[in-house]
XYZ file of C-alpha atoms in Angstrom:
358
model
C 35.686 -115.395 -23.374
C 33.738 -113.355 -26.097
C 34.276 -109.538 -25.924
C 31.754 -108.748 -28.088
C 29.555 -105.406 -29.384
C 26.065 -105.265 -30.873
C 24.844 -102.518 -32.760
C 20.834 -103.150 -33.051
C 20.296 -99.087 -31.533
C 16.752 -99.535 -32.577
C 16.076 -102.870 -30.291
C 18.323 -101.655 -27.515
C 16.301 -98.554 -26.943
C 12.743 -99.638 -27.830
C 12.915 -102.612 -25.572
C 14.591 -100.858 -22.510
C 17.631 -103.263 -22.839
C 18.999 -102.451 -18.995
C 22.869 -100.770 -19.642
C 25.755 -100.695 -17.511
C 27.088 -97.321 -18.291
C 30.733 -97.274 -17.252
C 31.497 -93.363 -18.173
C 32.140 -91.220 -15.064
C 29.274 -89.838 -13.153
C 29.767 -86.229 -14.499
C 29.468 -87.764 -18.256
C 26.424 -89.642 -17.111
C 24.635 -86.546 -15.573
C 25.554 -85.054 -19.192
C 23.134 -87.660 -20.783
C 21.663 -90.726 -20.135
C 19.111 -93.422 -22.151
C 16.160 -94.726 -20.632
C 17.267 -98.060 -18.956
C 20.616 -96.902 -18.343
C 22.466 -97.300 -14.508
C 25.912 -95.453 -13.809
C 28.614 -98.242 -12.467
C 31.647 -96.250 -13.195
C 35.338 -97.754 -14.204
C 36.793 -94.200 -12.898
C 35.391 -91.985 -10.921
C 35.222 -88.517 -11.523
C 39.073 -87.567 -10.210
C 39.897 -90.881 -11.550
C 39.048 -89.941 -15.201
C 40.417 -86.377 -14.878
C 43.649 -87.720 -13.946
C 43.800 -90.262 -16.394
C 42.859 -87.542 -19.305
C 45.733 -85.347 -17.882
C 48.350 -88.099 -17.873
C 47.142 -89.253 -21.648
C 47.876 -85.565 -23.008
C 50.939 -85.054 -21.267
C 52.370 -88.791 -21.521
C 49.901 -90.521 -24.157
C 48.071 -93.412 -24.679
C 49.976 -96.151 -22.919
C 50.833 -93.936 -19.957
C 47.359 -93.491 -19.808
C 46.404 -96.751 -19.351
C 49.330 -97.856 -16.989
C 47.508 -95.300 -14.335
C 43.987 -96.075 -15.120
C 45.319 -100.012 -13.451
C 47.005 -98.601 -11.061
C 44.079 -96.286 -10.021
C 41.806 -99.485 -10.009
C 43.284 -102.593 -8.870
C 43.266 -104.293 -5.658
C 39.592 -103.588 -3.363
C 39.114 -101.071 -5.885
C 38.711 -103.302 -8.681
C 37.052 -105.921 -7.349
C 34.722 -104.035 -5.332
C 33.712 -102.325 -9.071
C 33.364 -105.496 -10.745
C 31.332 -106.815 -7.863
C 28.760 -104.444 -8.538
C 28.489 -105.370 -12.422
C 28.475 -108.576 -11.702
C 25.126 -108.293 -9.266
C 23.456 -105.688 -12.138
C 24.367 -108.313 -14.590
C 22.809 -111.643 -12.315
C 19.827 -109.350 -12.241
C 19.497 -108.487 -15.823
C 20.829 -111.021 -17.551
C 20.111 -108.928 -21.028
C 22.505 -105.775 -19.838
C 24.650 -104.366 -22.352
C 27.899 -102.237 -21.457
C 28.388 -99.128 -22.778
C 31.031 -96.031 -22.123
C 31.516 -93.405 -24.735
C 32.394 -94.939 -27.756
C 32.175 -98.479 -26.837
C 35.623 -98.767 -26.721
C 38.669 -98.822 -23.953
C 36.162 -99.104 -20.777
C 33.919 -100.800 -22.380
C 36.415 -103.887 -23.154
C 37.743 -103.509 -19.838
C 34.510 -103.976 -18.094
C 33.928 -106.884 -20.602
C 37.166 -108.468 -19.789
C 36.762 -108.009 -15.378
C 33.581 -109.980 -16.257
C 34.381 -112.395 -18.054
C 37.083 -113.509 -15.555
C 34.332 -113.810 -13.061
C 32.117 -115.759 -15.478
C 29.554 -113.101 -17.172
C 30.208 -112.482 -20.524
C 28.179 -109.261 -21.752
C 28.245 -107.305 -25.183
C 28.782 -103.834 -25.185
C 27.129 -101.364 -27.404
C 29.255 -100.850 -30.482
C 30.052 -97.223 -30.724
C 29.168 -96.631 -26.878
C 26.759 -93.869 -25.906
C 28.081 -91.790 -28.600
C 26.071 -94.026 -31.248
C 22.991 -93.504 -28.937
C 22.929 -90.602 -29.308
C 23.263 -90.011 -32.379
C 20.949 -92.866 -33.579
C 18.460 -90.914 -30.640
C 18.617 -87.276 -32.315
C 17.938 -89.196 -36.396
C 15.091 -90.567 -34.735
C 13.381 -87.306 -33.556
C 14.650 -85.365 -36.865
C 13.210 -88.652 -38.758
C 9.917 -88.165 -36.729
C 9.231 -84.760 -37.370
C 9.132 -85.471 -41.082
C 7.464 -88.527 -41.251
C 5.216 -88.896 -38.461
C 1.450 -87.331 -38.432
C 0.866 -85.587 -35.097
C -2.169 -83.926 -33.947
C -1.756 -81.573 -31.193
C -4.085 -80.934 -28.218
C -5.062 -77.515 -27.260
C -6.954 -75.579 -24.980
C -6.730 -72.737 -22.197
C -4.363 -73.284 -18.968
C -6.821 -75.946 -16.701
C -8.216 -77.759 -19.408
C -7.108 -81.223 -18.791
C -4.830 -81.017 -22.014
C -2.549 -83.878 -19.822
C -4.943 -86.260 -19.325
C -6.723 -86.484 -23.267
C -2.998 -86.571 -24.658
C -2.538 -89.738 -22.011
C -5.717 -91.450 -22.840
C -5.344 -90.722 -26.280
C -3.328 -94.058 -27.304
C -0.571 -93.120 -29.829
C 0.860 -90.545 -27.513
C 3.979 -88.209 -26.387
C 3.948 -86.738 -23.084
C 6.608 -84.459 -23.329
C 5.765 -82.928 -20.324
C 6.340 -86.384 -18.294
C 9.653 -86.517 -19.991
C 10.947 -83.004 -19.361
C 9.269 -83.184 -15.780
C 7.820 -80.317 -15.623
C 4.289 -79.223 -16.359
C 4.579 -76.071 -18.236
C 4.485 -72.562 -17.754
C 5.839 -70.392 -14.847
C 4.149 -72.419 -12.153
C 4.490 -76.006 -13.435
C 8.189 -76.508 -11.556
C 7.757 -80.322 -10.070
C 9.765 -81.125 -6.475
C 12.502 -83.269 -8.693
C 15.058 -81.782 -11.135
C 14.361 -81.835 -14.725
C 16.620 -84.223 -16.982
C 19.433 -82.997 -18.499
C 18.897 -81.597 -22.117
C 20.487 -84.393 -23.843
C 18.706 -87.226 -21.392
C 15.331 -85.251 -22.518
C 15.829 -85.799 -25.739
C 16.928 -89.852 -25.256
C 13.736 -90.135 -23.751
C 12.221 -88.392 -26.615
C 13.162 -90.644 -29.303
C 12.780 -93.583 -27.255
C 9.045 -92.736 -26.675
C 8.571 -92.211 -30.648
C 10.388 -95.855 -31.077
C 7.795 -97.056 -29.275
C 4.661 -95.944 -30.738
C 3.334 -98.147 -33.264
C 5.041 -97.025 -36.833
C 1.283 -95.795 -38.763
C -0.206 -94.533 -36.086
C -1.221 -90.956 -36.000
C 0.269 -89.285 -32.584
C -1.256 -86.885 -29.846
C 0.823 -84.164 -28.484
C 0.152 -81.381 -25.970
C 0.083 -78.251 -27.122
C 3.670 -76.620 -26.149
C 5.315 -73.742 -26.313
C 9.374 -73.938 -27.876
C 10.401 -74.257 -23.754
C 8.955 -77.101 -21.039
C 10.617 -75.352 -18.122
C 14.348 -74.923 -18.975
C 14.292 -77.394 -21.429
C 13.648 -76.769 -24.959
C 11.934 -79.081 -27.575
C 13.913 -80.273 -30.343
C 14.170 -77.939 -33.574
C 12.619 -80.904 -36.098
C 9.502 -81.465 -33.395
C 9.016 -78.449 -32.727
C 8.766 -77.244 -36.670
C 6.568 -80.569 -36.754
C 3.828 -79.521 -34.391
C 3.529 -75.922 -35.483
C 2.250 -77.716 -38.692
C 0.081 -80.394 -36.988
C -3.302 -80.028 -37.039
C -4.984 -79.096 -33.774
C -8.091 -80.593 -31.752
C -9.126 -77.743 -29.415
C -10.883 -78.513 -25.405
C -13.575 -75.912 -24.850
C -13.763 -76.473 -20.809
C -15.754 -74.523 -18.518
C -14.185 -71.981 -16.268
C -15.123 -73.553 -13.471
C -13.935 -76.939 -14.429
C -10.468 -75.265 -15.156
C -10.086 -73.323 -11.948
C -11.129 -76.799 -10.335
C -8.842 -78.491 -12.116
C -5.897 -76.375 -11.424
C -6.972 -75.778 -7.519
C -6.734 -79.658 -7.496
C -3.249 -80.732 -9.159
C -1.113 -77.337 -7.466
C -2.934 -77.178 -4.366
C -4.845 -80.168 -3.014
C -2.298 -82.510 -4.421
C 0.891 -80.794 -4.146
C 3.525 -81.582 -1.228
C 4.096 -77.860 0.279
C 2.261 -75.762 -2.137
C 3.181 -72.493 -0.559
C 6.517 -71.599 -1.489
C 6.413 -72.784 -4.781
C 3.225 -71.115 -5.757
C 4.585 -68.166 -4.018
C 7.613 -68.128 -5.879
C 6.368 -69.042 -9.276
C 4.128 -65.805 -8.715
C 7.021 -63.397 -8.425
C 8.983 -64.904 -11.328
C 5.901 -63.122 -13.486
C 5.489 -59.962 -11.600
C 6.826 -57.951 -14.323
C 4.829 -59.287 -16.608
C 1.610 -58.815 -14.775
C 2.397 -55.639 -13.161
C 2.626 -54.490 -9.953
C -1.049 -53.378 -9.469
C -2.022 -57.056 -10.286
C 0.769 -58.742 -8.836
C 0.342 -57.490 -5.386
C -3.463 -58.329 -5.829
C -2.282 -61.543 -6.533
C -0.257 -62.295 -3.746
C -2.546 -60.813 -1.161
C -5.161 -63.041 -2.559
C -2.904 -65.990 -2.547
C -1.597 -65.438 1.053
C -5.242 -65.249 2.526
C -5.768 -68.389 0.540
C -2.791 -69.743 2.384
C -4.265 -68.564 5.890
C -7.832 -69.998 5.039
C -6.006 -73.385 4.851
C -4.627 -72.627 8.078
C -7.596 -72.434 9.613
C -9.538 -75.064 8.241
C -11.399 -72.813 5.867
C -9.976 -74.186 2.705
C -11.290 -73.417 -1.030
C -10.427 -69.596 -1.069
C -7.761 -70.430 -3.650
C -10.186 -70.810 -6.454
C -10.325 -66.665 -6.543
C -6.817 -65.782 -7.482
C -6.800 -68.889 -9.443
C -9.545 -67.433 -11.247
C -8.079 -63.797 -11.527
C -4.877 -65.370 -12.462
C -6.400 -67.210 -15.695
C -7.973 -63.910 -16.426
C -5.595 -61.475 -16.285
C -2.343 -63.997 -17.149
C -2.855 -67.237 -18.786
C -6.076 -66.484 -21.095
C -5.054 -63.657 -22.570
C -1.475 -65.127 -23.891
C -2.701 -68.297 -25.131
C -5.764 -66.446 -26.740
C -3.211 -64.649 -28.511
C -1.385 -67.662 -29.451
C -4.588 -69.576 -30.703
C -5.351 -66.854 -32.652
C -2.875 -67.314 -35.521
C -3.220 -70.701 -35.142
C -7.015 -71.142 -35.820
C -6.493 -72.465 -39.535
C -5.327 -75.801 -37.705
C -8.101 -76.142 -35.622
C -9.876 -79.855 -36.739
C -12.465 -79.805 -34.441
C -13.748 -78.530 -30.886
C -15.426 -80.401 -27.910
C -15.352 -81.295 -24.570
C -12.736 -83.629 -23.724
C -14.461 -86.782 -24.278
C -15.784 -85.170 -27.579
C -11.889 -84.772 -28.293
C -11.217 -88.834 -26.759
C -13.626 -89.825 -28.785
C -12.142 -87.820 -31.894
C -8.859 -88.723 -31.497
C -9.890 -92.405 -30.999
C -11.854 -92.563 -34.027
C -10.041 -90.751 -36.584
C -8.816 -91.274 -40.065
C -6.394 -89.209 -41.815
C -7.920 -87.706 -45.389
C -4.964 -85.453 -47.185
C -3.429 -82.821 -44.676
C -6.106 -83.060 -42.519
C -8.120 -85.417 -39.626
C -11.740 -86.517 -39.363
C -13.850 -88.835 -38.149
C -13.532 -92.134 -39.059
C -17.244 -92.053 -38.838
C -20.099 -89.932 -40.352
């Protein structure tokens, strides 16, 4: 039997290494890594009773409950389900906080069954950690260029087809704005930024890197300080997009190809009333409802007016006044496969990009 730990945070995370996280579910819905399954020693009660017994007893009388908690069914029904994670991904690691009590206990229960796995030295603490220099390394040594344009521009799809890429919108799951709320949760802060530095491991090290134009917040989640400062002094390649494409666009991806449109829109309208004002708002919403009734009665595409109105009196203005103190950055303009074929080509030349060709 070999209990032991590997430390290569860099390999682990970049090449998805599948983890058996043994923490309790409430630490794992803290924060996770990409790859990472929850297969508990101690549940939830288990753990809380186990901390309350270490601070009034200590250490040993700690552990003397933790057996007794799991033993028997318990036990075996735990290391069961290791043991079938492990037959299916023979490269697992095991990891609990800091790599150490669980950690060795897992590694022990297995070995006695005949599956010797390392843990991660350190546990998920060292993860972390390793996960947040990665993103504050990133944001001063990578060269971003950011993707801009008005609300409906297709800003999603250039960054995605751009090759060297972050979607941080894919990782915080969420599109954006007041109305880009998805049907699942967003991560948790801390699993947000996992993913973050796990997407950066994997772009090739040179490489210059396309980024959606953001503001500080995706939803409720909020970009990391060193990105953030990073992007603000990226330079930007701007998508000049018809109106019409734009109201298409956005008629398409919340309405056509959303699962129960209506109460979400709905609701994402009143969270900006105040900012709109009333006048505008109730417009709005009428607007929107007889949208909702066309649709009803098979007389669908009435959405595209308060779509319309809504870019005009909500979205354009705000990131018009957003561009505008950021027009120093702005590289170059296009369509978007002007920008594709931009960002495809390009060189960098001092602080700034351009075409790799004249």
């Amino acid at each position: 039997m070999s209990l032991f730990a590997v430390d290569d945070y860099a390999n682990i995370l970049r090449n998805a290494r599948p983890l058996i996280d043994v923490r309790s579910p409430v630490e794992f819905r803290r924060g996770a890594v990409p790859g990472a399954v929850n297969l508990p020693l101690l549940t939830d009660d288990e753990r809380d009773a186990v901390g309350k017994t270490y601070k009034a007893k200590g250490h040993q009388a700690a552990v003397v409950l933790g057996h007794e908690l799991v033993g028997g069914d318990t036990k075996a029904s735990r290391v069961a389900a290791w043991r079938d994670f492990a037959v299916k991904h023979p490269e697992a690691l095991i990891t609990c906080w800091r790599g150490g009590l669980r950690s060795q206990m897992a590694q022990a229960w297995l070995a006695g069954v005949g599956i010797d796995l390392p843990r991660i030295a350190g546990g998920f603490k060292a993860l972390r950690h390793f996960c947040l220099d990665t993103i504050q390394t990133a944001g001063d040594t990578r060269r971003f260029v950011v993707v801009g344009g008005r609300t409906g521009s297709g800003k999603t799809r250039v960054v995605q087809a751009a090759g060297a890429h972050v979607d941080l919108e894919a990782l915080a799951n969420h599109r954006g704005s007041a109305f880009g709320g998805l049907p699942t949760p967003q991560p948790a802060p801390v699993t947000f930024e996992n993913a973050l530095a796990v997407a950066l491991l994997r772009l090739p090290p040179d490489e210059p890197v396309a980024v959606e134009d953001e503001s500080r917040t995706i939803g409720r989640l909020a970009i990391p300080g060193e990105m953030y400062n990073a992007l603000q002094r990226a330079p930007i390649v701007q998508l000049d997009v018809d109106d019409t494409v734009r109201v298409d666009n956005i008629y398409r991806e919340y309405v056509v190809d959303a699962e129960n449109p209506e109460p979400h829109l709905t609701s994402a309208l009143s969270r900006i009333e105040r900012r709109l004002g009333g006048v505008r708002y109730r417009e709005l919403a009428a607007l929107m409802d007889d949208a909702f009734r066309a649709d009803a009665s098979g007389r669908g595409g009435a959405h595209r007016l308060w779509i319309r109105r809504l870019l005009h009196y909500y979205y354009d203005p705000m990131y018009d006044y957003q561009l505008a103190g950021k027009k120093d950055r702005i590289v170059m303009r296009g369509t978007a496969d002007e920008v594709l074929d931009y960002l495809r080509d390009w060189r960098r030349v001092g602080d700034g990009l351009v075409p790799s060709r004249s």
